PDB file of C-alpha atoms in Angstrom:
ATOM      1  CA  MET A   1       7.953 -19.226  -0.234  1.00 43.00           C
ATOM      2  CA  SER A   2      10.390 -16.800   1.305  1.00 46.00           C
ATOM      3  CA  ASP A   3      11.119 -13.252   0.188  1.00 48.00           C
ATOM      4  CA  ASP A   4      14.604 -14.522  -0.672  1.00 51.00           C
ATOM      5  CA  THR A   5      13.024 -16.684  -3.368  1.00 48.00           C
ATOM      6  CA  MET A   6      10.342 -14.231  -4.533  1.00 48.00           C
ATOM      7  CA  GLY A   7      12.785 -11.375  -5.039  1.00 49.00           C
ATOM      8  CA  PRO A   8      14.844 -13.078  -7.754  1.00 48.00           C
ATOM      9  CA  ILE A   9      11.719 -14.406  -9.473  1.00 47.00           C
ATOM     10  CA  ALA A  10      10.156 -10.928  -9.644  1.00 46.00           C
ATOM     11  CA  ALA A  11      13.502  -9.345 -10.586  1.00 44.00           C
ATOM     12  CA  ALA A  12      13.857 -11.777 -13.468  1.00 44.00           C
ATOM     13  CA  GLY A  13      10.580 -10.411 -14.800  1.00 51.00           C
ATOM     14  CA  LEU A  14       8.800 -13.721 -14.404  1.00 55.00           C
ATOM     15  CA  LEU A  15       6.111 -12.314 -12.136  1.00 61.00           C
ATOM     16  CA  PRO A  16       4.795  -8.783 -12.421  1.00 64.00           C
ATOM     17  CA  THR A  17       4.815  -6.505  -9.434  1.00 73.00           C
ATOM     18  CA  GLU A  18       1.929  -4.418  -8.143  1.00 73.00           C
ATOM     19  CA  GLU A  19       3.880  -1.354  -9.252  1.00 82.00           C
ATOM     20  CA  GLN A  20       3.880  -2.671 -12.826  1.00 81.00           C
ATOM     21  CA  HIS A  21       0.132  -3.290 -12.609  1.00 77.00           C
ATOM     22  CA  ARG A  22      -0.519   0.267 -11.398  1.00 82.00           C
ATOM     23  CA  ALA A  23       1.884   1.740 -13.978  1.00 88.00           C
ATOM     24  CA  LEU A  24       0.122  -0.083 -16.831  1.00 87.00           C
ATOM     25  CA  LEU A  25      -3.298   1.116 -15.700  1.00 88.00           C
ATOM     26  CA  GLN A  26      -2.085   4.684 -15.264  1.00 91.00           C
ATOM     27  CA  SER A  27      -0.489   4.673 -18.710  1.00 92.00           C
ATOM     28  CA  VAL A  28      -3.772   3.421 -20.184  1.00 92.00           C
ATOM     29  CA  VAL A  29      -5.808   6.308 -18.759  1.00 93.00           C
ATOM     30  CA  ASP A  30      -3.113   8.921 -19.419  1.00 95.00           C
ATOM     31  CA  THR A  31      -2.800   7.787 -23.034  1.00 94.00           C
ATOM     32  CA  ALA A  32      -6.565   7.561 -23.592  1.00 94.00           C
ATOM     33  CA  ARG A  33      -6.988  11.051 -22.200  1.00 95.00           C
ATOM     34  CA  ALA A  34      -4.232  12.404 -24.480  1.00 94.00           C
ATOM     35  CA  ILE A  35      -5.393  10.573 -27.622  1.00 92.00           C
ATOM     36  CA  PHE A  36      -8.945  11.821 -27.299  1.00 92.00           C
ATOM     37  CA  ARG A  37      -8.051  15.230 -25.788  1.00 93.00           C
ATOM     38  CA  ALA A  38     -10.446  14.589 -22.935  1.00 94.00           C
ATOM     39  CA  ARG A  39     -10.817  16.220 -19.538  1.00 93.00           C
ATOM     40  CA  ALA A  40     -10.627  12.821 -17.841  1.00 93.00           C
ATOM     41  CA  ALA A  41     -10.245   9.090 -18.383  1.00 94.00           C
ATOM     42  CA  SER A  42     -10.679   6.209 -15.974  1.00 93.00           C
ATOM     43  CA  VAL A  43     -10.407   2.455 -15.644  1.00 93.00           C
ATOM     44  CA  PHE A  44     -12.793   0.510 -13.481  1.00 92.00           C
ATOM     45  CA  LEU A  45     -11.871  -3.106 -12.864  1.00 91.00           C
ATOM     46  CA  HIS A  46     -14.556  -5.625 -12.031  1.00 93.00           C
ATOM     47  CA  ASP A  47     -14.140  -7.324  -8.666  1.00 92.00           C
ATOM     48  CA  ALA A  48     -16.091 -10.513  -9.293  1.00 91.00           C
ATOM     49  CA  ALA A  49     -15.925 -11.626  -5.661  1.00 92.00           C
ATOM     50  CA  SER A  50     -17.884  -8.579  -4.472  1.00 95.00           C
ATOM     51  CA  ASP A  51     -19.521  -7.788  -7.838  1.00 94.00           C
ATOM     52  CA  ALA A  52     -18.213  -4.232  -7.684  1.00 94.00           C
ATOM     53  CA  LEU A  53     -16.566  -1.810 -10.047  1.00 93.00           C
ATOM     54  CA  VAL A  54     -13.354  -0.434  -8.548  1.00 92.00           C
ATOM     55  CA  PHE A  55     -11.625   2.752  -9.709  1.00 90.00           C
ATOM     56  CA  GLU A  56      -8.105   1.512 -10.432  1.00 89.00           C
ATOM     57  CA  ALA A  57      -6.718   4.417 -12.467  1.00 91.00           C
ATOM     58  CA  VAL A  58      -7.833   7.963 -13.192  1.00 92.00           C
ATOM     59  CA  SER A  59      -6.309  10.747 -15.265  1.00 94.00           C
ATOM     60  CA  GLY A  60      -7.489  14.335 -15.239  1.00 91.00           C
ATOM     61  CA  GLU A  61     -10.551  15.676 -13.469  1.00 81.00           C
ATOM     62  CA  GLY A  62     -11.373  13.972 -10.193  1.00 70.00           C
ATOM     63  CA  GLN A  63      -8.195  11.908 -10.062  1.00 70.00           C
ATOM     64  CA  ARG A  64      -7.111  12.718  -6.538  1.00 69.00           C
ATOM     65  CA  ASP A  65      -9.105  10.483  -4.247  1.00 78.00           C
ATOM     66  CA  LEU A  66     -10.904   8.014  -6.496  1.00 86.00           C
ATOM     67  CA  ILE A  67      -8.453   5.113  -6.603  1.00 87.00           C
ATOM     68  CA  GLY A  68      -9.989   2.230  -4.684  1.00 87.00           C
ATOM     69  CA  THR A  69     -13.508   3.697  -4.709  1.00 89.00           C
ATOM     70  CA  ARG A  70     -16.013   0.889  -5.145  1.00 92.00           C
ATOM     71  CA  LEU A  71     -19.435   1.045  -6.781  1.00 92.00           C
ATOM     72  CA  PRO A  72     -22.013  -1.696  -7.340  1.00 91.00           C
ATOM     73  CA  SER A  73     -21.298  -3.251 -10.735  1.00 92.00           C
ATOM     74  CA  SER A  74     -24.676  -2.152 -12.090  1.00 90.00           C
ATOM     75  CA  THR A  75     -23.980   1.545 -11.456  1.00 90.00           C
ATOM     76  CA  GLY A  76     -24.235   4.058 -14.279  1.00 94.00           C
ATOM     77  CA  ILE A  77     -22.742   3.981 -17.738  1.00 96.00           C
ATOM     78  CA  ALA A  78     -19.757   1.869 -16.654  1.00 95.00           C
ATOM     79  CA  GLY A  79     -22.109  -0.706 -15.143  1.00 95.00           C
ATOM     80  CA  PHE A  80     -24.178  -0.782 -18.316  1.00 97.00           C
ATOM     81  CA  VAL A  81     -21.039  -1.309 -20.435  1.00 97.00           C
ATOM     82  CA  LEU A  82     -19.814  -4.022 -18.054  1.00 96.00           C
ATOM     83  CA  VAL A  83     -23.090  -5.953 -18.315  1.00 95.00           C
ATOM     84  CA  THR A  84     -23.693  -5.500 -22.057  1.00 96.00           C
ATOM     85  CA  ARG A  85     -20.020  -5.800 -23.056  1.00 96.00           C
ATOM     86  CA  GLN A  86     -20.641  -3.145 -25.681  1.00 96.00           C
ATOM     87  CA  LEU A  87     -19.113   0.253 -26.321  1.00 96.00           C
ATOM     88  CA  LEU A  88     -21.419   3.105 -25.364  1.00 96.00           C
ATOM     89  CA  VAL A  89     -21.079   6.754 -26.362  1.00 95.00           C
ATOM     90  CA  VAL A  90     -23.360   9.337 -24.764  1.00 94.00           C
ATOM     91  CA  ASP A  91     -22.912  12.918 -25.954  1.00 91.00           C
ATOM     92  CA  ASP A  92     -25.420  14.384 -23.470  1.00 92.00           C
ATOM     93  CA  LEU A  93     -25.411  12.633 -20.106  1.00 94.00           C
ATOM     94  CA  SER A  94     -28.032  14.964 -18.661  1.00 92.00           C
ATOM     95  CA  SER A  95     -30.682  13.245 -20.771  1.00 92.00           C
ATOM     96  CA  ASP A  96     -29.544   9.630 -20.329  1.00 94.00           C
ATOM     97  CA  PRO A  97     -31.338   7.608 -17.621  1.00 95.00           C
ATOM     98  CA  ARG A  98     -28.360   5.210 -17.306  1.00 95.00           C
ATOM     99  CA  PHE A  99     -26.135   8.015 -16.017  1.00 95.00           C
ATOM    100  CA  ALA A 100     -25.608   7.796 -12.245  1.00 92.00           C
ATOM    101  CA  ARG A 101     -25.479  11.497 -11.441  1.00 92.00           C
ATOM    102  CA  THR A 102     -25.384  10.940  -7.678  1.00 90.00           C
ATOM    103  CA  ALA A 103     -22.367   8.628  -7.997  1.00 88.00           C
ATOM    104  CA  ALA A 104     -20.630  11.166 -10.279  1.00 89.00           C
ATOM    105  CA  GLU A 105     -21.296  13.987  -7.832  1.00 88.00           C
ATOM    106  CA  ALA A 106     -19.762  11.894  -5.053  1.00 85.00           C
ATOM    107  CA  THR A 107     -16.530  11.669  -7.083  1.00 84.00           C
ATOM    108  CA  GLY A 108     -16.281  15.442  -7.341  1.00 84.00           C
ATOM    109  CA  TYR A 109     -16.530  15.496 -11.135  1.00 87.00           C
ATOM    110  CA  VAL A 110     -19.752  15.393 -13.154  1.00 92.00           C
ATOM    111  CA  PRO A 111     -19.058  14.864 -16.855  1.00 94.00           C
ATOM    112  CA  SER A 112     -21.384  15.975 -19.633  1.00 93.00           C
ATOM    113  CA  ALA A 113     -20.314  13.365 -22.214  1.00 94.00           C
ATOM    114  CA  ILE A 114     -18.722   9.926 -22.059  1.00 95.00           C
ATOM    115  CA  ALA A 115     -17.432   7.102 -24.218  1.00 96.00           C
ATOM    116  CA  SER A 116     -17.021   3.800 -22.380  1.00 96.00           C
ATOM    117  CA  VAL A 117     -15.747   0.495 -23.670  1.00 97.00           C
ATOM    118  CA  PRO A 118     -15.422  -2.886 -21.969  1.00 97.00           C
ATOM    119  CA  LEU A 119     -11.997  -4.373 -21.300  1.00 95.00           C
ATOM    120  CA  LEU A 120     -12.458  -7.891 -22.658  1.00 95.00           C
ATOM    121  CA  ALA A 121     -10.113 -10.875 -22.409  1.00 92.00           C
ATOM    122  CA  ASP A 122     -11.472 -13.870 -24.265  1.00 88.00           C
ATOM    123  CA  ASP A 123     -14.955 -14.374 -22.831  1.00 86.00           C
ATOM    124  CA  ARG A 124     -14.299 -12.410 -19.621  1.00 91.00           C
ATOM    125  CA  VAL A 125     -14.944  -8.761 -18.962  1.00 94.00           C
ATOM    126  CA  LEU A 126     -12.131  -7.333 -16.843  1.00 93.00           C
ATOM    127  CA  GLY A 127     -13.518  -3.843 -16.457  1.00 94.00           C
ATOM    128  CA  VAL A 128     -14.380  -0.626 -18.279  1.00 96.00           C
ATOM    129  CA  LEU A 129     -12.315   2.166 -19.831  1.00 96.00           C
ATOM    130  CA  SER A 130     -14.060   5.542 -19.985  1.00 96.00           C
ATOM    131  CA  VAL A 131     -13.118   8.787 -21.713  1.00 96.00           C
ATOM    132  CA  LEU A 132     -14.987  11.831 -20.420  1.00 94.00           C
ATOM    133  CA  ASP A 133     -15.642  15.247 -21.969  1.00 93.00           C
ATOM    134  CA  ARG A 134     -13.580  15.543 -25.129  1.00 89.00           C
ATOM    135  CA  ALA A 135     -12.103  18.951 -25.862  1.00 83.00           C
ATOM    136  CA  GLY A 136     -14.429  21.264 -27.750  1.00 77.00           C
ATOM    137  CA  ASP A 137     -17.428  19.036 -27.022  1.00 65.00           C
ATOM    138  CA  ARG A 138     -16.671  17.072 -30.172  1.00 73.00           C
ATOM    139  CA  PRO A 139     -18.792  13.939 -30.485  1.00 76.00           C
ATOM    140  CA  PHE A 140     -17.187  10.545 -31.031  1.00 83.00           C
ATOM    141  CA  GLY A 141     -17.357   9.454 -34.644  1.00 86.00           C
ATOM    142  CA  VAL A 142     -16.840   5.991 -36.107  1.00 90.00           C
ATOM    143  CA  GLU A 143     -13.065   6.439 -36.379  1.00 90.00           C
ATOM    144  CA  GLU A 144     -12.797   7.483 -32.729  1.00 90.00           C
ATOM    145  CA  THR A 145     -14.932   4.599 -31.487  1.00 92.00           C
ATOM    146  CA  ASP A 146     -12.887   2.159 -33.560  1.00 93.00           C
ATOM    147  CA  LEU A 147      -9.679   3.611 -32.095  1.00 92.00           C
ATOM    148  CA  LEU A 148     -11.062   3.475 -28.545  1.00 93.00           C
ATOM    149  CA  THR A 149     -12.114  -0.155 -29.037  1.00 94.00           C
ATOM    150  CA  LEU A 150      -8.695  -1.090 -30.411  1.00 91.00           C
ATOM    151  CA  PHE A 151      -6.952   0.721 -27.556  1.00 89.00           C
ATOM    152  CA  ALA A 152      -9.178  -1.037 -24.993  1.00 93.00           C
ATOM    153  CA  ARG A 153      -8.391  -4.402 -26.581  1.00 92.00           C
ATOM    154  CA  GLN A 154      -4.651  -3.774 -26.187  1.00 88.00           C
ATOM    155  CA  ALA A 155      -5.116  -2.600 -22.595  1.00 88.00           C
ATOM    156  CA  ALA A 156      -7.155  -5.714 -21.790  1.00 91.00           C
ATOM    157  CA  ILE A 157      -4.387  -7.953 -23.125  1.00 89.00           C
ATOM    158  CA  GLY A 158      -1.875  -6.260 -20.843  1.00 84.00           C
ATOM    159  CA  LEU A 159      -4.234  -6.465 -17.864  1.00 84.00           C
ATOM    160  CA  ASP A 160      -4.934 -10.127 -18.530  1.00 86.00           C
ATOM    161  CA  LEU A 161      -1.207 -10.896 -18.623  1.00 83.00           C
ATOM    162  CA  LEU A 162      -0.715  -9.047 -15.345  1.00 77.00           C
ATOM    163  CA  ALA A 163      -3.661 -10.898 -13.785  1.00 75.00           C
ATOM    164  CA  SER A 164      -2.084 -14.200 -14.839  1.00 78.00           C
ATOM    165  CA  GLY A 165       1.138 -13.042 -13.202  1.00 76.00           C
ATOM    166  CA  ARG A 166      -0.747 -12.198 -10.012  1.00 72.00           C
ATOM    167  CA  ARG A 167      -2.274 -15.686  -9.945  1.00 73.00           C
ATOM    168  CA  ALA A 168       1.164 -17.208 -10.521  1.00 75.00           C
ATOM    169  CA  ARG A 169       2.607 -15.092  -7.731  1.00 72.00           C
ATOM    170  CA  ARG A 170      -0.076 -16.348  -5.329  1.00 72.00           C
ATOM    171  CA  ILE A 171       0.659 -19.943  -6.304  1.00 73.00           C
ATOM    172  CA  VAL A 172       4.375 -19.430  -5.822  1.00 72.00           C
ATOM    173  CA  GLU A 173       3.869 -17.668  -2.485  1.00 72.00           C
ATOM    174  CA  THR A 174       1.455 -20.256  -1.092  1.00 73.00           C
ATOM    175  CA  GLY A 175       2.587 -23.363  -2.967  1.00 66.00           C
ATOM    176  CA  ASP A 176       4.549 -26.273  -1.598  1.00 63.00           C
ATOM    177  CA  ASP A 177       8.248 -26.867  -2.232  1.00 65.00           C
ATOM    178  CA  ARG A 178       7.617 -28.543  -5.591  1.00 68.00           C
ATOM    179  CA  VAL A 179       5.924 -25.383  -6.883  1.00 63.00           C
ATOM    180  CA  ALA A 180       8.826 -23.303  -5.603  1.00 60.00           C
ATOM    181  CA  VAL A 181      11.318 -25.486  -7.460  1.00 64.00           C
ATOM    182  CA  VAL A 182       9.374 -25.213 -10.705  1.00 65.00           C
ATOM    183  CA  ALA A 183       9.082 -21.441 -10.270  1.00 59.00           C
ATOM    184  CA  ARG A 184      12.818 -21.091  -9.768  1.00 55.00           C
ATOM    185  CA  LEU A 185      13.451 -23.088 -12.955  1.00 58.00           C
TER     186      LEU A 185
END
């Protein structure tokens, strides 16, 4: 399908753009960081094809060069949360064997506490949202973990909708003329 056709489809809001995808992810980490008054927040998305966790958005400490950084999906706290699909709060990372200190050092920021929650869409795990080092070293209580889980659920819905749009865009771009006609309708 030509750019002449794709432009109006995207402009009509029928297919999300990559800019919208990035803006949603950035708003998720910026908002999570603000809500929990944390030094940093990040979203890893799971790349199933390579079984890697990919930094897709970062707010706060270490945000400069991390976007696109890939780690094996079993790495650290985020990897544990991805596999177990359960929220995990660790108030002292120095004593937790799941913490990947070497990977954290490579990012340029080594947190001391973390709360991570999976981004779930139906039965699929899309990635992991992490909030690092809350202000005043306050531990996460039940209310905060409930809020983080609710926030992650909303973020996952948005990400799932954008992923559906990406798949639709690929179909429209690579589909035959019948697909193009349906897309224009």
